[in-house]
mmCIF file of C-alpha atoms and ligand atoms in Angstrom:
data_model
loop_
_atom_site.group_PDB
_atom_site.id
_atom_site.type_symbol
_atom_site.label_atom_id
_atom_site.label_comp_id
_atom_site.label_asym_id
_atom_site.label_seq_id
_atom_site.Cartn_x
_atom_site.Cartn_y
_atom_site.Cartn_z
ATOM 1 C CA MET A 174 11.929 5.165 -21.178
ATOM 2 C CA LYS A 175 15.139 3.335 -22.149
ATOM 3 C CA SER A 176 15.125 -0.217 -20.801
ATOM 4 C CA MET A 177 17.829 -1.105 -18.271
ATOM 5 C CA ARG A 178 19.089 -4.327 -16.738
ATOM 6 C CA THR A 179 17.271 -5.209 -13.519
ATOM 7 C CA ILE A 180 19.163 -7.424 -11.076
ATOM 8 C CA ILE A 181 16.861 -9.807 -9.184
ATOM 9 C CA GLU A 182 18.210 -11.266 -5.920
ATOM 10 C CA LYS A 183 16.523 -13.629 -3.446
ATOM 11 C CA ILE A 184 17.106 -13.074 0.272
ATOM 12 C CA ASP A 185 15.991 -15.305 3.129
ATOM 13 C CA LYS A 186 14.813 -12.919 5.853
ATOM 14 C CA ASN A 187 16.000 -15.320 8.543
ATOM 15 C CA LYS A 188 19.492 -15.514 7.056
ATOM 16 C CA ILE A 189 20.165 -12.195 5.347
ATOM 17 C CA ASN A 190 22.899 -12.204 2.702
ATOM 18 C CA THR A 191 25.017 -9.170 3.605
ATOM 19 C CA TYR A 192 26.707 -9.108 0.204
ATOM 20 C CA ILE A 193 23.395 -8.420 -1.531
ATOM 21 C CA ILE A 194 22.453 -5.807 1.085
ATOM 22 C CA ARG A 195 25.769 -4.014 0.509
ATOM 23 C CA GLU A 196 25.173 -4.063 -3.254
ATOM 24 C CA ALA A 197 21.658 -2.624 -2.744
ATOM 25 C CA GLY A 198 23.131 0.050 -0.482
ATOM 26 C CA ARG A 199 25.725 0.985 -3.093
ATOM 27 C CA ILE A 200 23.043 1.348 -5.793
ATOM 28 C CA LEU A 201 20.908 3.552 -3.523
ATOM 29 C CA ARG A 202 23.834 5.773 -2.482
ATOM 30 C CA GLU A 203 24.713 6.252 -6.142
ATOM 31 C CA GLY A 204 21.182 7.467 -6.854
ATOM 32 C CA GLY A 205 19.676 4.219 -8.229
ATOM 33 C CA LEU A 206 16.395 2.410 -7.547
ATOM 34 C CA VAL A 207 15.989 -0.781 -5.472
ATOM 35 C CA ALA A 208 12.672 -2.540 -4.739
ATOM 36 C CA PHE A 209 12.495 -4.397 -1.425
ATOM 37 C CA PRO A 210 9.912 -6.097 0.798
ATOM 38 C CA THR A 211 8.378 -4.404 3.848
ATOM 39 C CA GLU A 212 5.779 -5.857 6.228
ATOM 40 C CA THR A 213 2.984 -4.006 4.348
ATOM 41 C CA VAL A 214 3.752 -4.133 0.596
ATOM 42 C CA TYR A 215 6.914 -4.056 -1.537
ATOM 43 C CA GLY A 216 8.501 -0.600 -1.722
ATOM 44 C CA LEU A 217 10.447 1.080 -4.541
ATOM 45 C CA GLY A 218 13.390 2.756 -2.804
ATOM 46 C CA ALA A 219 15.603 5.716 -3.657
ATOM 47 C CA ASP A 220 17.786 8.060 -1.583
ATOM 48 C CA ALA A 221 15.182 10.477 -0.166
ATOM 49 C CA LEU A 222 17.683 13.322 0.282
ATOM 50 C CA ASN A 223 18.826 13.158 -3.349
ATOM 51 C CA GLU A 224 16.205 15.004 -5.383
ATOM 52 C CA HIS A 225 17.457 13.517 -8.634
ATOM 53 C CA ALA A 226 17.189 9.940 -7.286
ATOM 54 C CA ALA A 227 13.695 10.547 -5.926
ATOM 55 C CA GLN A 228 12.626 11.866 -9.341
ATOM 56 C CA LYS A 229 13.554 8.525 -10.914
ATOM 57 C CA ILE A 230 10.824 6.895 -8.810
ATOM 58 C CA TYR A 231 8.167 9.015 -10.518
ATOM 59 C CA ALA A 232 9.461 8.018 -13.937
ATOM 60 C CA ALA A 233 9.605 4.271 -13.134
ATOM 61 C CA LYS A 234 6.083 4.242 -11.661
ATOM 62 C CA GLY A 235 4.519 6.696 -14.105
ATOM 63 C CA ARG A 236 3.439 8.571 -10.987
ATOM 64 C CA PRO A 237 2.210 12.200 -10.990
ATOM 65 C CA SER A 238 4.977 14.348 -9.467
ATOM 66 C CA ASP A 239 2.623 16.154 -7.047
ATOM 67 C CA ASN A 240 2.149 12.866 -5.181
ATOM 68 C CA PRO A 241 4.601 12.915 -2.248
ATOM 69 C CA LEU A 242 6.783 9.997 -1.128
ATOM 70 C CA ILE A 243 7.135 8.385 2.312
ATOM 71 C CA ILE A 244 10.643 8.516 3.823
ATOM 72 C CA HIS A 245 11.642 5.253 5.518
ATOM 73 C CA ILE A 246 14.016 5.364 8.513
ATOM 74 C CA THR A 247 15.208 2.866 11.128
ATOM 75 C CA ASN A 248 15.684 4.989 14.272
ATOM 76 C CA MET A 249 14.314 8.009 16.134
ATOM 77 C CA ASP A 250 17.509 10.107 15.847
ATOM 78 C CA ASP A 251 16.998 10.167 12.093
ATOM 79 C CA LEU A 252 13.390 11.343 12.565
ATOM 80 C CA ALA A 253 14.663 14.509 14.262
ATOM 81 C CA LYS A 254 16.897 15.309 11.281
ATOM 82 C CA ILE A 255 14.161 15.302 8.629
ATOM 83 C CA THR A 256 11.427 17.008 10.686
ATOM 84 C CA SER A 257 11.279 20.491 12.216
ATOM 85 C CA PHE A 258 8.882 19.624 15.047
ATOM 86 C CA ILE A 259 7.865 16.325 16.707
ATOM 87 C CA PRO A 260 4.647 16.600 18.769
ATOM 88 C CA GLU A 261 4.580 14.767 22.129
ATOM 89 C CA ALA A 262 1.746 12.510 20.906
ATOM 90 C CA ALA A 263 3.922 11.349 17.995
ATOM 91 C CA LYS A 264 6.613 10.220 20.425
ATOM 92 C CA VAL A 265 4.030 8.222 22.392
ATOM 93 C CA ILE A 266 2.739 6.609 19.186
ATOM 94 C CA ALA A 267 6.237 5.886 17.864
ATOM 95 C CA ASP A 268 7.135 4.291 21.168
ATOM 96 C CA LYS A 269 4.285 1.818 20.800
ATOM 97 C CA TYR A 270 3.835 1.277 17.035
ATOM 98 C CA TRP A 271 7.272 1.881 15.479
ATOM 99 C CA PRO A 272 8.790 -0.044 13.902
ATOM 100 C CA GLY A 273 5.571 -1.096 12.185
ATOM 101 C CA PRO A 274 2.846 -0.439 9.579
ATOM 102 C CA LEU A 275 2.301 3.236 10.457
ATOM 103 C CA THR A 276 3.320 6.434 8.639
ATOM 104 C CA MET A 277 3.220 9.810 10.402
ATOM 105 C CA ILE A 278 3.249 13.246 8.760
ATOM 106 C CA PHE A 279 5.352 16.074 10.230
ATOM 107 C CA ASP A 280 6.606 19.531 9.253
ATOM 108 C CA LYS A 281 9.756 18.853 7.237
ATOM 109 C CA SER A 282 13.259 20.148 7.924
ATOM 110 C CA GLY A 283 15.441 21.925 5.356
ATOM 111 C CA ILE A 284 17.391 18.839 4.334
ATOM 112 C CA VAL A 285 14.329 17.170 2.767
ATOM 113 C CA PRO A 286 14.059 18.208 -0.902
ATOM 114 C CA TYR A 287 10.698 19.344 -2.307
ATOM 115 C CA GLY A 288 11.209 16.778 -5.022
ATOM 116 C CA THR A 289 10.572 14.113 -2.376
ATOM 117 C CA THR A 290 7.541 15.785 -0.761
ATOM 118 C CA GLY A 291 5.762 16.745 -3.971
ATOM 119 C CA GLY A 292 6.334 20.411 -3.146
ATOM 120 C CA LEU A 293 4.788 20.180 0.356
ATOM 121 C CA ASP A 294 6.300 21.615 3.565
ATOM 122 C CA THR A 295 5.332 18.393 5.351
ATOM 123 C CA VAL A 296 7.009 15.001 5.166
ATOM 124 C CA ALA A 297 5.592 11.485 5.614
ATOM 125 C CA VAL A 298 7.841 9.167 7.658
ATOM 126 C CA ARG A 299 7.650 5.453 8.375
ATOM 127 C CA MET A 300 9.883 3.097 10.365
ATOM 128 C CA PRO A 301 9.255 -0.411 8.992
ATOM 129 C CA SER A 302 9.789 -3.573 11.028
ATOM 130 C CA HIS A 303 10.720 -5.925 8.157
ATOM 131 C CA GLU A 304 14.334 -7.049 8.666
ATOM 132 C CA ILE A 305 15.289 -6.846 4.977
ATOM 133 C CA ALA A 306 13.759 -3.360 4.676
ATOM 134 C CA ARG A 307 15.674 -2.172 7.726
ATOM 135 C CA GLU A 308 18.988 -3.457 6.420
ATOM 136 C CA VAL A 309 18.412 -1.927 2.987
ATOM 137 C CA ILE A 310 17.526 1.454 4.523
ATOM 138 C CA ASP A 311 20.660 1.497 6.667
ATOM 139 C CA ALA A 312 22.898 0.341 3.824
ATOM 140 C CA GLY A 313 21.398 3.013 1.559
ATOM 141 C CA GLY A 314 22.214 5.885 3.894
ATOM 142 C CA GLY A 315 19.308 5.859 6.352
ATOM 143 C CA TYR A 316 16.651 7.899 4.486
ATOM 144 C CA ILE A 317 14.909 5.912 1.790
ATOM 145 C CA ALA A 318 11.916 7.284 -0.115
ATOM 146 C CA ALA A 319 9.683 4.352 -1.020
ATOM 147 C CA PRO A 320 6.229 4.276 -2.559
ATOM 148 C CA SER A 321 4.608 0.941 -3.281
ATOM 149 C CA ALA A 322 6.630 -0.733 -6.068
ATOM 150 C CA ASN A 323 3.777 -0.933 -8.603
ATOM 151 C CA THR A 324 3.103 0.958 -11.810
ATOM 152 C CA SER A 325 0.863 3.885 -10.855
ATOM 153 C CA GLY A 326 -2.783 2.769 -10.957
ATOM 154 C CA ARG A 327 -2.084 -0.964 -10.554
ATOM 155 C CA PRO A 328 -2.606 -2.907 -7.285
ATOM 156 C CA SER A 329 0.330 -2.657 -4.859
ATOM 157 C CA PRO A 330 2.802 -5.579 -5.008
ATOM 158 C CA THR A 331 2.733 -8.189 -2.242
ATOM 159 C CA THR A 332 5.291 -10.549 -3.852
ATOM 160 C CA ALA A 333 8.523 -9.967 -5.774
ATOM 161 C CA LEU A 334 6.827 -11.455 -8.849
ATOM 162 C CA HIS A 335 4.308 -8.579 -8.791
ATOM 163 C CA VAL A 336 7.232 -6.125 -8.699
ATOM 164 C CA GLU A 337 8.901 -7.920 -11.621
ATOM 165 C CA GLU A 338 5.660 -7.623 -13.662
ATOM 166 C CA ASP A 339 5.697 -3.828 -13.282
ATOM 167 C CA MET A 340 9.345 -2.832 -12.827
ATOM 168 C CA THR A 341 11.611 -5.136 -14.845
ATOM 169 C CA GLY A 342 13.739 -3.004 -17.175
ATOM 170 C CA LYS A 343 12.905 0.189 -15.272
ATOM 171 C CA ILE A 344 14.874 -0.123 -12.008
ATOM 172 C CA ASP A 345 18.319 -1.353 -10.927
ATOM 173 C CA MET A 346 17.457 -4.117 -8.478
ATOM 174 C CA ILE A 347 14.611 -6.152 -7.025
ATOM 175 C CA ILE A 348 15.140 -7.940 -3.707
ATOM 176 C CA ASP A 349 12.882 -10.990 -3.456
ATOM 177 C CA GLY A 350 12.165 -11.583 0.238
ATOM 178 C CA GLY A 351 9.032 -13.675 -0.292
ATOM 179 C CA SER A 352 5.424 -12.662 0.384
ATOM 180 C CA VAL A 353 4.780 -9.666 2.638
ATOM 181 C CA ASP A 354 3.040 -10.161 5.998
ATOM 182 C CA ILE A 355 0.156 -7.654 5.955
ATOM 183 C CA GLY A 356 -0.721 -6.991 2.312
ATOM 184 C CA VAL A 357 -2.203 -3.472 2.551
ATOM 185 C CA GLU A 358 -0.219 -0.230 2.878
ATOM 186 C CA SER A 359 0.559 1.481 6.189
ATOM 187 C CA THR A 360 -1.894 3.622 8.114
ATOM 188 C CA ILE A 361 -1.155 7.314 7.415
ATOM 189 C CA LEU A 362 -1.619 9.649 10.387
ATOM 190 C CA ASP A 363 -1.246 13.425 9.980
ATOM 191 C CA MET A 364 0.490 14.739 13.127
ATOM 192 C CA THR A 365 0.519 18.373 11.903
ATOM 193 C CA VAL A 366 -3.146 18.868 12.884
ATOM 194 C CA VAL A 367 -4.948 18.661 16.259
ATOM 195 C CA PRO A 368 -6.404 16.129 16.788
ATOM 196 C CA PRO A 369 -4.222 13.951 14.539
ATOM 197 C CA MET A 370 -6.050 12.767 11.417
ATOM 198 C CA ILE A 371 -6.018 9.398 9.634
ATOM 199 C CA LEU A 372 -5.512 10.007 5.906
ATOM 200 C CA ARG A 373 -5.350 6.311 4.937
ATOM 201 C CA PRO A 374 -6.571 3.358 7.058
ATOM 202 C CA GLY A 375 -4.199 0.434 7.629
ATOM 203 C CA ALA A 376 -3.247 -2.251 10.134
ATOM 204 C CA ILE A 377 -2.808 0.299 12.948
ATOM 205 C CA THR A 378 -6.461 1.209 13.482
ATOM 206 C CA ARG A 379 -8.208 4.320 14.751
ATOM 207 C CA GLU A 380 -9.235 2.383 17.889
ATOM 208 C CA MET A 381 -5.600 1.462 18.636
ATOM 209 C CA LEU A 382 -4.500 5.097 18.261
ATOM 210 C CA THR A 383 -7.406 6.543 20.239
ATOM 211 C CA GLU A 384 -6.698 4.205 23.101
ATOM 212 C CA LEU A 385 -3.159 5.566 23.215
ATOM 213 C CA ILE A 386 -3.506 9.341 22.674
ATOM 214 C CA GLY A 387 -7.222 10.177 22.845
ATOM 215 C CA GLU A 388 -9.135 11.793 19.993
ATOM 216 C CA VAL A 389 -8.087 10.904 16.424
ATOM 217 C CA SER A 390 -10.097 12.112 13.441
ATOM 218 C CA VAL A 391 -10.505 10.531 10.002
ATOM 219 C CA ASP A 392 -10.243 12.362 6.652
ATOM 220 C CA LYS A 393 -13.898 12.723 5.628
ATOM 221 C CA THR A 394 -13.147 12.012 1.993
ATOM 222 C CA LEU A 395 -12.337 8.440 3.055
ATOM 223 C CA ILE A 396 -15.850 7.977 4.425
ATOM 224 C CA THR A 397 -17.905 9.894 1.859
ATOM 225 C CA PRO A 398 -16.049 9.299 -1.396
ATOM 226 C CA ASP A 399 -18.342 11.365 -3.595
ATOM 227 C CA SER A 400 -17.879 14.531 -1.532
ATOM 228 C CA LYS A 401 -16.380 17.346 -3.594
ATOM 229 C CA LYS A 402 -13.393 17.646 -1.242
ATOM 230 C CA THR A 403 -9.892 16.478 -2.214
ATOM 231 C CA PRO A 404 -8.306 13.898 0.103
ATOM 232 C CA LYS A 405 -5.484 15.278 2.263
ATOM 233 C CA ALA A 406 -3.106 12.499 1.158
ATOM 234 C CA PRO A 407 -2.641 13.495 -2.491
ATOM 235 C CA GLY A 408 -2.262 9.851 -3.516
ATOM 236 C CA MET A 409 -5.731 8.951 -2.299
ATOM 237 C CA LYS A 410 -7.379 10.995 -5.056
ATOM 238 C CA TYR A 411 -6.001 8.871 -7.869
ATOM 239 C CA ARG A 412 -7.776 5.794 -9.228
ATOM 240 C CA HIS A 413 -5.548 3.452 -7.292
ATOM 241 C CA TYR A 414 -5.478 -0.246 -6.576
ATOM 242 C CA ALA A 415 -7.509 -0.789 -9.684
ATOM 243 C CA PRO A 416 -7.899 -4.007 -11.650
ATOM 244 C CA LYS A 417 -8.477 -3.788 -15.402
ATOM 245 C CA ALA A 418 -11.945 -5.354 -15.129
ATOM 246 C CA GLU A 419 -14.995 -3.507 -13.815
ATOM 247 C CA LEU A 420 -15.364 -4.467 -10.142
ATOM 248 C CA THR A 421 -18.688 -4.449 -8.286
ATOM 249 C CA ILE A 422 -19.084 -5.052 -4.544
ATOM 250 C CA VAL A 423 -22.307 -6.701 -3.355
ATOM 251 C CA GLU A 424 -23.253 -5.974 0.239
ATOM 252 C CA GLY A 425 -25.994 -7.450 2.432
ATOM 253 C CA GLU A 426 -27.072 -10.680 4.114
ATOM 254 C CA ILE A 427 -24.649 -13.362 2.880
ATOM 255 C CA LYS A 428 -27.232 -15.761 1.382
ATOM 256 C CA GLU A 429 -28.744 -12.923 -0.650
ATOM 257 C CA VAL A 430 -25.297 -11.673 -1.662
ATOM 258 C CA ILE A 431 -24.402 -15.101 -3.061
ATOM 259 C CA ALA A 432 -27.692 -15.309 -4.982
ATOM 260 C CA LYS A 433 -27.199 -11.786 -6.410
ATOM 261 C CA ILE A 434 -23.604 -12.453 -7.475
ATOM 262 C CA ASN A 435 -24.642 -15.725 -9.122
ATOM 263 C CA SER A 436 -27.388 -14.006 -11.101
ATOM 264 C CA LEU A 437 -25.123 -11.093 -12.161
ATOM 265 C CA ALA A 438 -22.419 -13.572 -13.185
ATOM 266 C CA ALA A 439 -24.894 -15.698 -15.151
ATOM 267 C CA GLU A 440 -26.039 -12.618 -17.130
ATOM 268 C CA LYS A 441 -22.486 -11.704 -18.158
ATOM 269 C CA LEU A 442 -21.474 -15.303 -18.882
ATOM 270 C CA GLU A 443 -24.467 -15.643 -21.162
ATOM 271 C CA GLU A 444 -23.178 -12.646 -23.135
ATOM 272 C CA GLY A 445 -19.918 -14.543 -23.588
ATOM 273 C CA LEU A 446 -17.956 -12.352 -21.144
ATOM 274 C CA LYS A 447 -15.378 -13.556 -18.606
ATOM 275 C CA VAL A 448 -16.439 -13.166 -14.988
ATOM 276 C CA GLY A 449 -14.341 -13.258 -11.809
ATOM 277 C CA ILE A 450 -15.876 -13.810 -8.376
ATOM 278 C CA ILE A 451 -14.293 -12.985 -5.003
ATOM 279 C CA GLY A 452 -15.650 -15.208 -2.234
ATOM 280 C CA THR A 453 -14.230 -16.588 1.005
ATOM 281 C CA GLU A 454 -13.305 -20.041 2.319
ATOM 282 C CA GLU A 455 -16.833 -20.115 3.747
ATOM 283 C CA THR A 456 -18.583 -19.357 0.425
ATOM 284 C CA VAL A 457 -16.483 -20.348 -2.630
ATOM 285 C CA GLY A 458 -18.435 -23.610 -2.911
ATOM 286 C CA CYS A 459 -21.650 -21.615 -3.457
ATOM 287 C CA TYR A 460 -20.608 -20.138 -6.820
ATOM 288 C CA PRO A 461 -21.137 -22.725 -9.601
ATOM 289 C CA ALA A 462 -19.883 -20.624 -12.544
ATOM 290 C CA GLY A 463 -17.160 -18.095 -13.345
ATOM 291 C CA ASP A 464 -13.531 -17.694 -12.290
ATOM 292 C CA VAL A 465 -14.087 -18.098 -8.523
ATOM 293 C CA LYS A 466 -11.324 -17.222 -6.048
ATOM 294 C CA SER A 467 -11.192 -17.383 -2.257
ATOM 295 C CA ILE A 468 -9.720 -14.261 -0.698
ATOM 296 C CA GLY A 469 -9.309 -15.853 2.753
ATOM 297 C CA THR A 470 -11.497 -16.626 5.729
ATOM 298 C CA ARG A 471 -13.902 -14.357 7.610
ATOM 299 C CA GLU A 472 -12.654 -16.042 10.802
ATOM 300 C CA ASP A 473 -9.352 -14.199 10.318
ATOM 301 C CA GLU A 474 -9.585 -10.917 8.389
ATOM 302 C CA ALA A 475 -5.782 -10.690 8.138
ATOM 303 C CA THR A 476 -5.941 -13.495 5.547
ATOM 304 C CA ILE A 477 -8.246 -11.293 3.427
ATOM 305 C CA ALA A 478 -5.879 -8.301 3.629
ATOM 306 C CA GLY A 479 -3.022 -10.615 2.663
ATOM 307 C CA SER A 480 -4.624 -11.843 -0.586
ATOM 308 C CA LEU A 481 -6.555 -8.781 -1.790
ATOM 309 C CA TYR A 482 -3.985 -7.233 -4.154
ATOM 310 C CA GLY A 483 -2.690 -10.607 -5.369
ATOM 311 C CA ILE A 484 -6.218 -11.652 -6.371
ATOM 312 C CA LEU A 485 -6.838 -8.405 -8.257
ATOM 313 C CA ARG A 486 -3.602 -9.012 -10.191
ATOM 314 C CA GLU A 487 -4.599 -12.635 -10.918
ATOM 315 C CA PHE A 488 -7.861 -11.413 -12.432
ATOM 316 C CA ASP A 489 -5.864 -8.965 -14.597
ATOM 317 C CA ASN A 490 -3.717 -11.861 -15.820
ATOM 318 C CA ASP A 491 -6.799 -14.049 -16.398
ATOM 319 C CA GLY A 492 -8.273 -11.266 -18.542
ATOM 320 C CA VAL A 493 -11.709 -11.183 -16.897
ATOM 321 C CA ASP A 494 -14.181 -8.486 -17.960
ATOM 322 C CA TYR A 495 -16.221 -8.208 -14.756
ATOM 323 C CA ILE A 496 -15.445 -8.977 -11.108
ATOM 324 C CA TYR A 497 -18.070 -9.404 -8.395
ATOM 325 C CA SER A 498 -16.963 -9.361 -4.768
ATOM 326 C CA GLU A 499 -18.627 -9.958 -1.434
ATOM 327 C CA ALA A 500 -18.280 -7.037 1.026
ATOM 328 C CA PHE A 501 -16.275 -7.546 4.220
ATOM 329 C CA ALA A 502 -16.563 -6.485 7.868
ATOM 330 C CA THR A 503 -15.142 -3.041 8.679
ATOM 331 C CA GLY A 504 -13.703 -3.613 12.180
ATOM 332 C CA GLY A 505 -9.920 -3.724 12.754
ATOM 333 C CA ILE A 506 -7.960 -4.283 9.525
ATOM 334 C CA GLY A 507 -11.383 -4.489 7.812
ATOM 335 C CA SER A 508 -11.561 -0.706 7.390
ATOM 336 C CA ALA A 509 -8.338 -0.833 5.348
ATOM 337 C CA ILE A 510 -9.625 -3.798 3.313
ATOM 338 C CA MET A 511 -12.922 -2.090 2.472
ATOM 339 C CA ASN A 512 -11.174 1.247 1.749
ATOM 340 C CA ARG A 513 -8.941 -0.417 -0.881
ATOM 341 C CA LEU A 514 -11.716 -2.628 -2.280
ATOM 342 C CA LEU A 515 -14.051 0.381 -2.635
ATOM 343 C CA LYS A 516 -11.339 2.316 -4.473
ATOM 344 C CA ALA A 517 -10.684 -0.651 -6.751
ATOM 345 C CA ALA A 518 -14.432 -0.739 -7.468
ATOM 346 C CA GLY A 519 -14.645 3.001 -8.095
ATOM 347 C CA HIS A 520 -17.185 2.900 -5.210
ATOM 348 C CA HIS A 521 -19.554 0.771 -7.242
ATOM 349 C CA VAL A 522 -21.574 -1.061 -4.562
ATOM 350 C CA ILE A 523 -24.899 -2.895 -4.782
ATOM 351 C CA HIS A 524 -26.743 -2.947 -1.419
ATOM 352 C CA ILE A 525 -29.368 -5.672 -1.049
HETATM 353 O O1 TXA B 127 2.982 0.704 3.532
HETATM 354 C C1 TXA B 127 3.376 1.711 2.935
HETATM 355 O O2 TXA B 127 3.199 2.870 3.350
HETATM 356 C C2 TXA B 127 4.152 1.488 1.608
HETATM 357 C C3 TXA B 127 5.471 0.788 1.949
HETATM 358 C C4 TXA B 127 6.359 0.619 0.746
HETATM 359 O O3 TXA B 127 6.124 1.478 2.993
HETATM 360 N N1 TXA B 127 4.347 2.715 0.924
HETATM 361 C C5 TXA B 127 3.315 3.376 0.301
HETATM 362 O O4 TXA B 127 3.699 4.526 -0.384
HETATM 363 O O5 TXA B 127 2.164 2.996 0.353
HETATM 364 P P1 TXA B 127 2.794 5.199 -1.503
HETATM 365 O O6 TXA B 127 3.647 6.267 -2.103
HETATM 366 O O7 TXA B 127 2.261 4.181 -2.425
HETATM 367 O O8 TXA B 127 1.648 5.909 -0.697
HETATM 368 C C6 TXA B 127 1.975 7.052 0.075
HETATM 369 C C7 TXA B 127 0.750 7.891 0.340
HETATM 370 C C8 TXA B 127 0.246 8.622 -0.875
HETATM 371 O O9 TXA B 127 -1.176 8.551 -0.897
HETATM 372 C C9 TXA B 127 0.738 10.034 -0.629
HETATM 373 O O10 TXA B 127 -0.095 10.976 -1.259
HETATM 374 C C10 TXA B 127 0.680 10.140 0.871
HETATM 375 O O11 TXA B 127 1.130 8.886 1.296
HETATM 376 N N2 TXA B 127 1.619 11.159 1.400
HETATM 377 C C11 TXA B 127 2.965 11.150 1.341
HETATM 378 N N3 TXA B 127 3.484 12.272 1.883
HETATM 379 C C12 TXA B 127 2.450 13.012 2.303
HETATM 380 C C13 TXA B 127 2.330 14.292 2.933
HETATM 381 N N4 TXA B 127 3.395 15.021 3.246
HETATM 382 N N5 TXA B 127 1.074 14.747 3.209
HETATM 383 C C14 TXA B 127 -0.022 13.987 2.893
HETATM 384 N N6 TXA B 127 0.032 12.784 2.302
HETATM 385 C C15 TXA B 127 1.243 12.300 2.003
HETATM 386 MG MG1 MG B 128 0.959 3.213 -3.666
#
């Protein structure tokens, strides 16, 4: 692809520069690409109703064109325009969790091009809460297709620097709004089936949704990865979130996990290989050798979600050959953390 000039602009989310927002809006309306922060991860935006603009996203990311995009909106009136049917349960969920880290899938209306939905008759929609995202969406015409702003196959970006690593020279503008809040992508909930089905776990958990609307199922391919079935969210089948090094998760009683990781690391180090280790605030002091990083504290799992992708990118930059990680709890945001970590590891887990 021919390299282009990428404008990089910093915005303080507490004092939003309207000039920059207007410039971003102009680029989007003219069919260009703008990366911007959301509360989950950075998104790579294009006008969702302009098939040609949406196609540019696939080129910049190197993303397979059968992988549909999420359309970002800022209000419920706009939801009605891009969908052909909104189930009652979706209205109840939107009332409680929009704006926020939740994507819902609906039957699409005629104005949504197939180039945005990867040829599907359904459309994924999210209403983000991040102030900069909301202003960019409105300035850009109200319907912004935005996948995570990473090169396909790399970990999703949680800072503007991550976006710059992957997208400089390939898109028109990057808005630097600082680190994101959550760090893993939105929950995806398919509202076209009964009961609604979670296709990707995120910060809005199954328990939160069940409490609100009753039964919610989970795509089985998320639980049993080696099943022969294809995930219902096309993107979940790709080797996503992956670091360059081979990642192994070690699961079990924490003292034994530490001992196992130390012995695995020692073996590789002896062979002259570079080893990365993912521990927590509670355990980093227990690993005497290797490139040891703390991913956060088990006392607050949100800290782990917040650093996961950044740490995987750091290990890429450090050029490690092997990464060993502790496993984490699966309650709350933990199911999203373990889903992404397992994908990054290609489901390579040692149980002890
Ligand atoms: O948090 C997020 O959702 C971020 C921010 C930028 O909003 N976006 C994001 O987009 O994660 P992306 O493209 O990286 O992931 C979207 C996922 C893919 O796995 C895709 O296959 C799935 O959503 N998806 C999109 N439309 C779908 C549809 N109509 N049916 C099933 N899955 C769909
Ligand atoms: Mg993505």
